[in-house]
Amino acid sequence: MKTKESRFHVHDELTAPERSLPVLKGALSSGGQLSNLLGVLAGAPAVLRAYARFRSELRQGHLPLKSQQRIALAVAENQHSEYSLSTLQRTARDAGLGLDEIALAREFDSSDEREAALLRFARGLLDGTDVPPLHLQEEAREAGWSDEQLLEAIAHVSLGVFTSMITRGGNLPIDGSAEMGRLQQAA
């Protein structure tokens, strides 16, 4: 099997530009190693800071963590992001999603009708270049999602697309901490 090689330099705390160091040190202090995504983004300090801030603010929003994970899985599948999917398989399980729900989320679906309505709304954002059908937003509202949560869902879709664009555009290899990386190392 041929190992991917990133098209961008994957920085660490020793090679990153000085303006990226506070974000990288913060990521390292939360335990573990730097992801290849953060390592690549470190090459553009403004992009790294914007990504970290956007992601942090969304985590503090009103959309439940399981819903955030479902959206991220759906977007990663839609965008064919092997990198994102490898990480999300683990984080979705950590958030409490079972394997069946993970598989459904990757298809913009859920066994929970409220979550399914939110995912259909998210899919509508990606299914064309025109305004998504109004009935998808109305169905999500009828399922109990507030406008604030729907706006956050849109933001999560955009974060997922951004992440996928970076990982695909940079041909990022899967992190060693990701599920697939551990399996390959064990083999």
Coordinates of N, CA and C in Angstrom, one line a residue:
M1 N 0.8 -1.2 0.0 CA 0.0 0.0 0.0 C 0.9 1.2 0.0
K2 N 0.6 2.2 -0.9 CA 1.3 3.4 -1.0 C 0.8 4.4 0.0
T3 N 1.7 5.0 0.8 CA 1.4 6.0 1.8 C 1.2 7.4 1.1
K4 N 0.2 8.1 1.5 CA 0.0 9.4 0.9 C 1.0 10.4 1.4
E5 N 1.3 11.3 0.6 CA 2.3 12.4 1.0 C 1.6 13.7 0.9
S6 N 1.5 14.5 1.9 CA 0.8 15.8 1.9 C 1.5 16.7 0.9
R7 N 0.6 17.5 0.2 CA 1.1 18.5 -0.7 C 1.6 19.7 0.0
F8 N 1.2 19.9 1.2 CA 1.7 21.0 2.0 C 2.5 20.5 3.2
H9 N 3.4 21.3 3.7 CA 4.2 20.9 4.8 C 3.3 20.7 6.0
V10 N 3.5 19.6 6.8 CA 2.8 19.4 8.0 C 3.7 19.8 9.1
H11 N 3.3 21.0 9.7 CA 4.1 21.6 10.7 C 3.9 20.9 12.1
D12 N 4.8 21.1 13.0 CA 4.7 20.8 14.4 C 5.1 22.1 15.2
E13 N 5.2 22.0 16.5 CA 5.5 23.1 17.3 C 6.9 23.6 17.1
L14 N 7.8 22.8 16.4 CA 9.1 23.3 16.2 C 9.3 23.9 14.8
T15 N 8.4 23.6 13.8 CA 8.6 24.2 12.5 C 7.5 25.2 12.1
A16 N 6.5 25.3 12.9 CA 5.4 26.2 12.6 C 5.8 27.7 12.7
P17 N 5.2 28.5 11.9 CA 5.4 30.0 12.0 C 5.0 30.4 13.4
E18 N 5.7 31.4 13.9 CA 5.5 31.8 15.3 C 4.0 32.2 15.6
R19 N 3.3 32.8 14.7 CA 1.9 33.2 14.9 C 1.0 32.0 15.0
S20 N 1.4 30.8 14.6 CA 0.6 29.6 14.8 C 0.8 28.9 16.1
L21 N 1.9 29.2 16.8 CA 2.3 28.5 18.0 C 1.2 28.5 19.1
P22 N 0.6 29.7 19.4 CA -0.4 29.6 20.5 C -1.5 28.6 20.2
V23 N -2.0 28.5 19.0 CA -3.1 27.5 18.7 C -2.5 26.1 18.8
L24 N -1.3 25.9 18.3 CA -0.8 24.5 18.3 C -0.5 24.1 19.7
K25 N 0.1 25.0 20.6 CA 0.3 24.7 22.0 C -1.0 24.4 22.7
G26 N -2.0 25.1 22.4 CA -3.3 24.9 23.0 C -3.9 23.5 22.6
A27 N -3.7 23.1 21.3 CA -4.1 21.8 20.9 C -3.3 20.7 21.5
L28 N -2.1 20.9 21.7 CA -1.2 19.9 22.3 C -1.5 19.8 23.8
S29 N -1.9 20.9 24.5 CA -2.2 20.8 25.9 C -3.5 20.1 26.2
S30 N -4.3 19.9 25.2 CA -5.6 19.2 25.4 C -5.3 17.7 25.3
G31 N -4.1 17.3 25.1 CA -3.7 15.9 25.1 C -3.5 15.3 23.7
G32 N -2.4 14.6 23.6 CA -2.2 13.9 22.3 C -1.3 14.6 21.4
Q33 N -1.4 14.2 20.1 CA -0.6 14.7 19.1 C -1.4 15.7 18.2
L34 N -0.6 16.4 17.4 CA -1.3 17.3 16.5 C -1.8 16.5 15.3
S35 N -3.0 16.9 14.8 CA -3.5 16.3 13.6 C -2.8 16.8 12.4
N36 N -2.8 16.1 11.4 CA -2.2 16.5 10.1 C -2.9 17.8 9.6
L37 N -4.2 17.9 9.9 CA -5.0 19.0 9.5 C -4.4 20.3 10.1
L38 N -4.3 20.2 11.5 CA -3.8 21.4 12.2 C -2.3 21.7 11.8
G39 N -1.6 20.7 11.5 CA -0.2 20.8 11.1 C -0.1 21.6 9.8
V40 N -1.0 21.2 8.8 CA -1.0 21.9 7.5 C -1.5 23.4 7.7
L41 N -2.6 23.5 8.4 CA -3.1 24.9 8.6 C -2.2 25.8 9.3
A42 N -1.3 25.2 10.1 CA -0.3 26.1 10.8 C 0.6 26.8 9.8
G43 N 0.7 26.3 8.6 CA 1.5 27.0 7.6 C 0.9 28.4 7.2
A44 N -0.4 28.6 7.5 CA -1.0 29.9 7.3 C -1.7 30.3 8.6
P45 N -1.0 31.0 9.4 CA -1.5 31.3 10.8 C -2.9 31.9 10.8
A46 N -3.2 32.8 9.9 CA -4.5 33.4 9.9 C -5.6 32.3 9.7
V47 N -5.3 31.4 8.8 CA -6.3 30.3 8.5 C -6.4 29.4 9.7
L48 N -5.3 29.0 10.3 CA -5.3 28.2 11.5 C -6.1 28.8 12.6
R49 N -5.9 30.1 12.9 CA -6.6 30.8 13.9 C -8.1 30.9 13.6
A50 N -8.4 31.2 12.4 CA -9.9 31.3 12.0 C -10.6 29.9 12.1
Y51 N -9.9 28.9 11.7 CA -10.5 27.5 11.8 C -10.7 27.2 13.3
A52 N -9.7 27.4 14.1 CA -9.8 27.1 15.5 C -10.9 27.9 16.2
R53 N -11.0 29.2 15.9 CA -12.0 30.0 16.5 C -13.4 29.6 16.1
F54 N -13.6 29.3 14.8 CA -14.9 28.9 14.2 C -15.3 27.6 14.9
R55 N -14.4 26.7 14.9 CA -14.7 25.4 15.5 C -15.1 25.5 17.0
S56 N -14.3 26.3 17.7 CA -14.5 26.5 19.1 C -15.8 27.1 19.4
E57 N -16.1 28.2 18.7 CA -17.4 28.9 18.9 C -18.6 28.0 18.6
L58 N -18.5 27.1 17.5 CA -19.6 26.2 17.2 C -19.8 25.2 18.2
R59 N -18.7 24.7 18.9 CA -18.9 23.7 19.9 C -19.6 24.3 21.1
Q60 N -19.6 25.6 21.3 CA -20.3 26.2 22.4 C -21.8 26.6 22.0
G61 N -22.2 26.2 20.9 CA -23.5 26.6 20.4 C -24.6 25.7 21.0
H62 N -25.8 25.8 20.4 CA -27.0 25.1 20.9 C -27.3 23.8 20.2
L63 N -26.5 23.4 19.2 CA -26.7 22.2 18.5 C -26.1 21.1 19.3
P64 N -26.8 20.0 19.6 CA -26.2 18.9 20.4 C -25.0 18.3 19.7
L65 N -24.1 17.8 20.6 CA -22.8 17.2 20.0 C -23.1 16.1 19.1
K66 N -24.1 15.2 19.4 CA -24.4 14.1 18.5 C -24.9 14.6 17.1
S67 N -25.7 15.7 17.1 CA -26.1 16.3 15.9 C -24.9 16.9 15.1
Q68 N -24.0 17.5 15.8 CA -22.8 18.1 15.1 C -22.0 16.9 14.5
Q69 N -21.9 15.8 15.2 CA -21.2 14.7 14.6 C -21.9 14.1 13.4
R70 N -23.2 14.0 13.5 CA -24.0 13.5 12.4 C -23.8 14.3 11.1
I71 N -23.8 15.6 11.3 CA -23.6 16.6 10.2 C -22.2 16.4 9.6
A72 N -21.2 16.3 10.5 CA -19.8 16.2 10.0 C -19.6 14.9 9.3
L73 N -20.2 13.8 9.7 CA -20.1 12.5 9.0 C -20.8 12.6 7.6
A74 N -22.0 13.2 7.6 CA -22.7 13.4 6.3 C -21.9 14.2 5.3
V75 N -21.4 15.3 5.8 CA -20.6 16.2 4.9 C -19.3 15.5 4.4
A76 N -18.6 14.8 5.3 CA -17.4 14.1 4.9 C -17.7 13.1 3.9
E77 N -18.8 12.3 4.1 CA -19.1 11.3 3.1 C -19.5 12.0 1.7
N78 N -20.3 13.1 1.8 CA -20.7 13.8 0.6 C -19.5 14.3 -0.1
Q79 N -18.5 14.8 0.6 CA -17.3 15.4 0.0 C -16.2 14.4 -0.3
H80 N -16.4 13.1 0.0 CA -15.4 12.1 -0.3 C -14.1 12.3 0.5
S81 N -14.3 12.7 1.7 CA -13.1 13.0 2.5 C -12.7 11.9 3.4
E82 N -11.8 11.0 2.9 CA -11.3 9.9 3.6 C -10.7 10.3 4.9
Y83 N -9.9 11.4 4.9 CA -9.3 11.9 6.1 C -10.3 12.2 7.2
S84 N -11.3 13.0 6.9 CA -12.3 13.4 7.8 C -13.1 12.2 8.4
L85 N -13.5 11.3 7.5 CA -14.2 10.1 7.9 C -13.4 9.2 8.8
S86 N -12.1 9.1 8.6 CA -11.3 8.3 9.5 C -11.3 8.8 10.9
T87 N -11.3 10.1 11.1 CA -11.3 10.7 12.4 C -12.7 10.7 13.0
L88 N -13.7 11.0 12.2 CA -15.1 11.1 12.7 C -15.7 9.8 13.1
Q89 N -15.2 8.7 12.6 CA -15.7 7.4 13.0 C -15.4 7.2 14.5
R90 N -14.3 7.7 15.0 CA -13.9 7.6 16.4 C -14.7 8.7 17.2
T91 N -14.6 9.9 16.8 CA -15.3 11.0 17.6 C -16.8 10.8 17.7
A92 N -17.4 10.3 16.6 CA -18.9 10.1 16.7 C -19.2 9.0 17.7
R93 N -18.4 7.9 17.8 CA -18.6 6.9 18.8 C -18.3 7.5 20.2
D94 N -17.3 8.3 20.3 CA -17.0 9.0 21.6 C -18.2 9.9 22.0
A95 N -18.9 10.4 21.1 CA -20.1 11.3 21.4 C -21.3 10.5 21.7
G96 N -21.2 9.2 21.5 CA -22.4 8.3 21.9 C -23.2 7.8 20.7
L97 N -22.7 8.0 19.5 CA -23.4 7.4 18.3 C -23.0 6.0 18.1
G98 N -24.0 5.1 17.9 CA -23.7 3.7 17.6 C -23.3 3.5 16.2
L99 N -22.8 2.4 15.8 CA -22.4 2.1 14.5 C -23.5 2.2 13.5
D100 N -24.7 1.9 13.8 CA -25.9 2.0 12.9 C -26.1 3.5 12.6
E101 N -26.1 4.3 13.7 CA -26.4 5.7 13.5 C -25.3 6.4 12.7
I102 N -24.0 5.9 12.9 CA -22.9 6.5 12.1 C -23.1 6.2 10.6
A103 N -23.5 4.9 10.3 CA -23.8 4.6 8.9 C -24.9 5.4 8.4
L104 N -26.0 5.5 9.1 CA -27.1 6.3 8.6 C -26.7 7.8 8.4
A105 N -26.0 8.3 9.4 CA -25.6 9.7 9.2 C -24.8 10.0 8.0
R106 N -24.0 9.0 7.6 CA -23.2 9.2 6.4 C -24.1 9.2 5.1
E107 N -25.3 8.8 5.3 CA -26.3 8.9 4.2 C -27.3 10.0 4.4
F108 N -27.0 10.9 5.3 CA -27.9 12.0 5.7 C -29.2 11.5 6.2
D109 N -29.1 10.5 7.1 CA -30.3 9.9 7.7 C -30.1 9.5 9.2
S110 N -31.1 9.2 9.9 CA -31.0 8.8 11.3 C -32.3 8.1 11.6
S111 N -32.2 7.2 12.6 CA -33.4 6.5 13.1 C -34.3 7.4 13.9
D112 N -33.7 8.5 14.4 CA -34.4 9.5 15.1 C -35.0 10.5 14.1
E113 N -36.3 10.6 14.0 CA -36.9 11.5 13.0 C -36.5 12.9 13.1
R114 N -36.3 13.4 14.3 CA -35.9 14.8 14.5 C -34.5 15.0 13.9
E115 N -33.6 14.1 14.1 CA -32.2 14.2 13.6 C -32.3 14.0 12.1
A116 N -33.1 13.1 11.6 CA -33.2 12.9 10.1 C -33.7 14.2 9.4
A117 N -34.6 14.9 10.0 CA -35.1 16.1 9.4 C -33.9 17.2 9.3
L118 N -33.1 17.2 10.4 CA -32.0 18.1 10.4 C -31.0 17.7 9.3
L119 N -30.7 16.4 9.1 CA -29.8 16.0 8.1 C -30.3 16.2 6.7
R120 N -31.6 16.0 6.5 CA -32.2 16.4 5.2 C -32.0 17.8 4.9
F121 N -32.2 18.7 5.9 CA -32.0 20.1 5.7 C -30.5 20.4 5.3
A122 N -29.6 19.7 6.0 CA -28.2 19.8 5.7 C -27.9 19.4 4.3
R123 N -28.4 18.3 3.9 CA -28.2 17.7 2.5 C -28.7 18.7 1.5
G124 N -29.8 19.4 1.8 CA -30.3 20.4 0.8 C -29.3 21.5 0.5
L125 N -28.5 21.8 1.5 CA -27.5 22.8 1.3 C -26.4 22.4 0.3
L126 N -26.2 21.1 0.2 CA -25.1 20.6 -0.6 C -25.6 20.0 -2.0
D127 N -26.9 19.9 -2.1 CA -27.4 19.2 -3.3 C -27.7 20.1 -4.5
G128 N -27.0 21.2 -4.6 CA -27.2 22.0 -5.8 C -26.6 23.4 -5.5
T129 N -26.7 24.2 -6.5 CA -26.2 25.5 -6.4 C -27.3 26.6 -6.1
D130 N -28.5 26.1 -6.1 CA -29.6 27.0 -5.9 C -30.0 27.0 -4.4
V131 N -31.0 27.8 -4.1 CA -31.5 27.9 -2.7 C -32.1 26.6 -2.4
P132 N -31.8 26.0 -1.2 CA -32.4 24.7 -0.8 C -33.9 24.8 -0.8
P133 N -34.6 23.7 -1.0 CA -36.1 23.8 -1.0 C -36.6 24.2 0.4
L134 N -37.5 25.1 0.4 CA -38.1 25.6 1.7 C -38.7 24.5 2.5
H135 N -39.3 23.5 1.9 CA -39.9 22.5 2.7 C -38.9 21.8 3.7
L136 N -37.6 21.7 3.3 CA -36.6 21.1 4.2 C -36.4 21.9 5.4
Q137 N -36.4 23.2 5.3 CA -36.3 24.1 6.5 C -37.6 24.0 7.3
E138 N -38.7 24.0 6.7 CA -40.0 23.9 7.4 C -40.1 22.5 8.2
E139 N -39.7 21.4 7.5 CA -39.7 20.1 8.2 C -38.8 20.1 9.4
A140 N -37.6 20.7 9.3 CA -36.7 20.8 10.4 C -37.3 21.6 11.5
R141 N -37.9 22.7 11.2 CA -38.6 23.5 12.3 C -39.7 22.7 12.9
E142 N -40.5 22.0 12.1 CA -41.6 21.2 12.7 C -41.1 20.1 13.5
A143 N -39.9 19.6 13.3 CA -39.3 18.5 14.1 C -38.7 19.1 15.4
G144 N -38.7 20.4 15.5 CA -38.3 21.0 16.8 C -37.0 21.7 16.8
W145 N -36.4 21.9 15.6 CA -35.1 22.7 15.5 C -35.4 24.2 15.5
S146 N -34.7 24.9 16.3 CA -34.9 26.4 16.3 C -34.1 27.0 15.1
D147 N -34.4 28.3 14.8 CA -33.6 29.0 13.8 C -32.2 29.1 14.2
E148 N -31.9 29.3 15.4 CA -30.5 29.3 15.9 C -29.8 28.0 15.6
Q149 N -30.5 26.9 15.9 CA -29.9 25.6 15.6 C -29.7 25.3 14.1
L150 N -30.6 25.8 13.3 CA -30.5 25.6 11.9 C -29.4 26.5 11.3
L151 N -29.2 27.7 11.8 CA -28.1 28.5 11.4 C -26.7 27.8 11.8
E152 N -26.7 27.2 13.0 CA -25.5 26.5 13.5 C -25.3 25.3 12.6
A153 N -26.4 24.6 12.2 CA -26.2 23.5 11.3 C -25.6 23.9 9.9
I154 N -26.0 25.0 9.4 CA -25.4 25.6 8.2 C -23.9 25.8 8.4
A155 N -23.6 26.4 9.6 CA -22.2 26.7 9.9 C -21.4 25.3 10.0
H156 N -22.0 24.3 10.5 CA -21.3 23.0 10.6 C -21.1 22.4 9.3
V157 N -22.1 22.6 8.4 CA -21.9 22.1 7.0 C -20.7 22.8 6.4
S158 N -20.7 24.1 6.5 CA -19.6 24.9 5.9 C -18.2 24.5 6.5
L159 N -18.2 24.3 7.8 CA -16.9 23.8 8.4 C -16.5 22.5 7.9
G160 N -17.4 21.6 7.7 CA -17.1 20.3 7.1 C -16.6 20.4 5.7
V161 N -17.2 21.2 4.9 CA -16.8 21.4 3.5 C -15.4 22.0 3.5
F162 N -15.2 23.0 4.4 CA -13.8 23.6 4.4 C -12.8 22.6 4.8
T163 N -13.1 21.8 5.8 CA -12.1 20.8 6.3 C -11.9 19.8 5.1
S164 N -12.9 19.4 4.5 CA -12.7 18.4 3.4 C -11.9 19.0 2.2
M165 N -12.1 20.3 1.9 CA -11.4 20.9 0.9 C -9.9 21.0 1.2
I166 N -9.6 21.3 2.5 CA -8.2 21.3 2.9 C -7.5 19.9 2.8
T167 N -8.3 18.9 3.4 CA -7.7 17.6 3.4 C -7.6 17.0 2.0
R168 N -8.5 17.2 1.2 CA -8.4 16.7 -0.2 C -7.4 17.5 -1.0
G169 N -7.5 18.8 -1.0 CA -6.6 19.7 -1.7 C -5.2 19.5 -1.3
G170 N -4.9 19.2 -0.1 CA -3.6 18.9 0.4 C -3.2 17.5 0.4
N171 N -4.1 16.6 0.0 CA -3.8 15.2 -0.1 C -3.3 14.7 1.3
L172 N -3.9 15.1 2.4 CA -3.4 14.8 3.7 C -3.5 13.3 4.0
P173 N -2.4 12.7 4.5 CA -2.5 11.4 4.9 C -3.3 11.3 6.2
I174 N -3.9 10.1 6.4 CA -4.7 9.9 7.7 C -3.8 10.0 8.9
D175 N -4.2 10.6 9.9 CA -3.4 10.7 11.2 C -3.2 9.3 11.7
G176 N -2.0 9.2 12.4 CA -1.7 8.0 13.0 C -2.7 7.7 14.2
S177 N -3.3 8.7 14.7 CA -4.2 8.5 15.8 C -5.6 8.1 15.4
A178 N -5.8 8.2 14.1 CA -7.2 7.8 13.6 C -7.3 6.3 13.5
E179 N -8.6 5.9 13.4 CA -8.9 4.5 13.4 C -8.2 3.7 12.4
M180 N -8.1 4.1 11.2 CA -7.5 3.4 10.1 C -6.0 3.3 10.3
G181 N -5.4 4.4 10.8 CA -4.0 4.4 11.1 C -3.6 3.4 12.1
R182 N -4.4 3.3 13.2 CA -4.1 2.3 14.2 C -4.2 0.9 13.6
L183 N -5.2 0.7 12.8 CA -5.4 -0.7 12.2 C -4.2 -1.0 11.3
Q184 N -3.8 0.0 10.5 CA -2.6 -0.3 9.6 C -1.4 -0.6 10.4
Q185 N -1.2 0.2 11.5 CA 0.0 0.0 12.3 C 0.0 -1.4 13.0
A186 N -1.2 -1.8 13.4 CA -1.4 -3.1 14.1 C -1.1 -4.3 13.1
A187 N -1.4 -4.1 11.9 CA -1.3 -5.2 10.9 C 0.1 -5.6 10.6

